Every structure is written in C-alpha cells, then in structure tokens.
Amino acid sequence: MKIHGSNTSLLDCAGDAIAIGLFENEINLVGELDQLNRRTEGTLQELIDETRFEGKLGCIVATRVGSSAPIRKILLIGLGKSEEFTLNSLRSNIASITRFWKKEHIKTLCLQFPIFDNNSSLTTEIIVEGLLLSLHQDNRFKSNSEDKILELQTINILGVGEQVEAINRAQIVCSGVIMARELVNAPANYINPITFAKVAEELANEYNLEIEILERDECVKLGMGAFLGVAQASDLPPKFIHLTYKPESIPERKIAIVGKSLTFDSGGLNLKGSSSGIEVMKMDMGGGAATLGVAKAIAQLKPNVEVHFICAVTENMISGCAIHPGDILTASNGKTIEVNNTDAEGRLTLADALIFAEKLKVDVILDIATLTGACVVALGDNISGLWSTDNNLINEIKTASEKSGEQFWQMPMEDKYFESLKSPIADMKNTGPRAAGAITAALFLKQFVEKTPWLHLDIAGTAWIDKENGVNNFGATGVPVRTLVNWLVK
Ligand code: BES
Ligand code: MN
Ligand code: ZN
C-alpha cells in the first residue's frame, strides 16, 4: 500500500473515493467544497440534506457521484465540535472510516482532514497510524483467501505537504504494533517458547540486533529457580531471550524492557476454570510480544539509547512434574518464594528476568505484563495500570502516552500491603488475598529490583479486547508499543 501526503486540491483529486472531515456546525459548503458541489451537480449538498448530516462525531455518510467527476464516491465524516477536537477523536474517526470502506472495494482514496494544533506532521502521523492499525486484520488462520484480499492500494492525504518522514515513522511504529498483535493472536500451538525464540532470532538477524538465548541449563547455572519452577511442567524447553539494540554513538542512557512471556497460562495445578478465560490465555505473552514489537520499531528508528529487551519465555502447564502449590522456589538473587498459588506464575518468571536486567547496570527498568485479573477489575480494558518507584519515569511515560492515545493510570505502591505476602516458612509468598491483588503483584516484583528506577505496567485488561472499541479490532491491541516507542524516540 502506498501512502503519501500532498497539497493537491480537493478539486484535483482523482481516484475511487474522497473522505472529507467536517466539524459540527461548520458544514456550509464554501470555497473548494462549494466548487466540488457544483462540479457534482449539487450532489454534495443533497447528501447533507438527505442524510441530515450535521457533522456529529462518528457520523459518516457517503454518496456516489456521477461519472463527470474524477472520483467515484464522496464520504463526509463528522468530527464533532471543533473545540473538542483531540488526537483521540481524530484517531477514532480514521478507524471508523476504515470500517466503513472495508467492504466498498476502494483502491485509491484521498483524505482531507483539519490539521490538529497547526501540526501537519503530527496530524499525518496520527492519520497514517489510524489507517494502518484499523486496516490490519489478522487472517493468517483463515483458509478462505477471499478474506485476505485488501483492495486499498493508494492513499493520498491532502493539505499536509509531502510528510515523507512522518509517514515513514508511522509505518515503522505500526510494524512494531502489528508484530506484537500477531504474536498475541497466534494461539499457543503456533507461538510456544521455541517459535517465540525463533521470531526473536529472525528479528535480530533482520535488524542487526545482538541476541543471546539462554537454554534451560544456562538458566540453572544462573540460579533462576523461580522462572524454571514455572517452566518445569511444560514439554517444551524454556527460552530466556536477551536482545540488545546499541546506537552507533555513545548512548544517552541504558534501558531494559522486560516482558512477561507466558505463551500459555493454564494456571498450573491451581488450574484456571473456563470462567477465568483459560481459552484466551495465549495472550499471556502480551508483554513479551510488545517487547519484541518495540524492538522492531527501535531497530528501524535508531534512537540514541541502548535498549535491552528481555523475555523469559515458557508455558504454565500441568503434569506430574509441575510445581505443587506450597512448593518453595529460590530466585537468582537467593530470595525464597512459597508458591501458594501456581496461577500467580507471571511474577515468578519476572522475578528472575528483573534480577537479570538489573545486573546489566541499566539506568531504567520497565516491565510489561498481563499480570493480574485484579487490574482488569480495577481499570477495565482501556486503561493499563502503572506502578513506579520513580516520579521522573512516571512523567516520561505519561507524556509519551499523550501522543499515543494509549491510557495508563498510576496505582499506589503501598508498601504496607506487602505484609499480606509474608510467609511463615519462606521469604515471601507469591500471592496475597483477593483485595488489592494488582498492587500486591507489583509489590512482589519490587522485591526483585534493588536500586534501579523501575516502572511496571499491568496490561492484563488492555492487551486484548473481545469487542471493537473504536480504534482496535477484535483481538490483540499491541498495547503499549506506541507509547514506549514515543518514549524512546523523541
Ligand atoms: N495471566 C494471568 C492474569 C490475567 C488475567 C491476564 C486476565 C489476562 C487476563 C495471571 O497469571 C494470573 O493468573 N493471575 C492471577 C493471580 C492470582 C492467582 C493471585 C489472577 O489474576 O487471578
Ligand atoms: Mn496465571
Ligand atoms: Zn499469567
């Protein structure tokens, strides 16, 4: 698909369709719109009158125009009130157009939207991102090839200038988001620890990243008892992935991104029932998928930071050699954990991954995890939970999220609650009571980061949606790839 920006006038547009964004109460046909209306023998005005189009947010109307015009169809898109125009309303508008035209067999499309905040490059980036992400449909597992054809070939964004750089950046960011989505969407019989590691290796080869994959025996040598405890019931070998991006000049800072990478979470002997969504637990590597997605984008955008990408990949299964509820595991920093619930496995794998990250002497550690059902209860499927020991870091992520539109809510790191994780027999238990379950999970992780500024994102609710929510289609969302890329690439 070719996407380009231009200053072509509405009147000189050719192609299958043109989509024009109009604010509420600003739908009078003046200037170019007036000329377009005349050229189409009043069709545009007729469309507005007949559909009572008022420019309300999310309202789309369309008409065919006679063969005298160089375009076949005109779409009018309501943008709502101009004073309420935000990046997010622009984004969801773009997504609704794609849904609208997906079935319309359109090959070439021109888009005319108002420029947000006088910033043509930002507007272009958001439009391209919105287009690519809403057009993305995961049909890899459908045999019917008709579903696979996407007819849209050329997109021309009017009134923004060429915008080669903005378009390129948006395409790269989307390649990372789509990589994360496809990894999450692929079920556990396609993406398992072995194939996940292969994907990381291919990524490293394609973009010249350093890669180190620790096999089970090497993890044993490092004393990763918590990670290996989770892995021990799987028939497949665990893989501990360490991917590194190094810039050409001396990096401004060093960062580690750690992603929870359970290619399937059955719960272990504390087996999940169907009411706890066991059938979607292929998504439990959403953190690791996003980690690789960020790596893919960073490797292309080349910021001046060194980034370590870490995924301790395994499945949480049941078998005769599964950890028993009550077993005591020893993490690689020597701390002992009484596993009072085998379904709180993500934090066990992350414990060893966080310890590994801190040994790299990075300036910042950030982890991403589909960690707790409690976070889903607290914040739903649009907002990820955020915990951190460092206020600067919190502000950095919040700023990065303003542009991405992905939402985060800072949650309390209430040290007192750690009392509920005290164990009579080991240093700690892996699970507290139901109350404040997302907070105690964050406090558990905190035990494995000694002094490096650290930020934890719980994406259990946001990695996956089972309905369309305006921006995302059904399935994996790729959260928080866009935010982290914005954070790392200024
Ligand atoms: N992977 C789950 C968390 C999860 C829940 C992710 C829903 C996505 C959607 C995690 O491993 C888990 O099972 N957590 C338990 C922890 C509990 C046993 C303390 C939970 O949240 O129920
Ligand atoms: Mn679990
Ligand atoms: Zn899990």
CSV table of C-alpha atoms and ligand atoms in Angstrom, one decimal, residues 260 265 272 281 283-284 341 343-347 370-374 376 431 460, ligand 1:
chain,number,residue,atom,x,y,z
A,260,LYS,CA,6.0,-11.3,30.7
A,265,ASP,CA,-1.2,-19.9,31.2
A,272,LYS,CA,-8.0,-22.0,35.6
A,281,MET,CA,-4.5,-17.4,27.8
A,283,MET,CA,-2.4,-13.7,25.3
A,284,ASP,CA,-0.3,-14.1,28.4
A,341,ASN,CA,-0.8,-20.3,44.1
A,343,ASP,CA,-1.6,-19.4,38.8
A,344,ALA,CA,0.4,-16.4,40.0
A,345,GLU,CA,3.2,-17.5,37.7
A,346,GLY,CA,4.0,-14.3,35.8
A,347,ARG,CA,5.6,-12.7,38.8
A,370,THR,CA,-0.5,-9.3,31.6
A,371,LEU,CA,-0.2,-9.8,35.3
A,372,THR,CA,-3.5,-9.8,37.2
A,373,GLY,CA,-7.2,-10.2,36.8
A,374,ALA,CA,-7.4,-7.7,39.6
A,376,VAL,CA,-8.8,-5.8,34.8
A,431,THR,CA,0.0,-14.5,46.3
A,460,ALA,CA,-3.9,-7.7,31.6
B,1,BES,N1,-2.2,-14.3,33.3
B,1,BES,C1,-3.0,-14.1,34.5
B,1,BES,C2,-3.6,-12.7,34.6
B,1,BES,C3,-4.6,-12.3,33.5
B,1,BES,C4,-6.0,-12.4,33.8
B,1,BES,C5,-4.2,-11.9,32.3
B,1,BES,C6,-6.9,-12.0,32.9
B,1,BES,C7,-5.2,-11.5,31.3
B,1,BES,C8,-6.5,-11.6,31.6
B,1,BES,C9,-2.1,-14.3,35.7
B,1,BES,O1,-1.1,-15.2,35.6
B,1,BES,C10,-3.0,-14.8,36.8
B,1,BES,O2,-3.5,-15.9,36.6
B,1,BES,N2,-3.2,-14.1,37.8
B,1,BES,C11,-4.0,-14.5,38.9
B,1,BES,C12,-3.3,-14.1,40.2
B,1,BES,C13,-3.9,-14.7,41.4
B,1,BES,C14,-3.8,-16.2,41.5
B,1,BES,C15,-3.2,-14.1,42.6
B,1,BES,C16,-5.3,-13.7,38.8
B,1,BES,O3,-5.3,-12.5,38.5
B,1,BES,O4,-6.3,-14.3,39.0
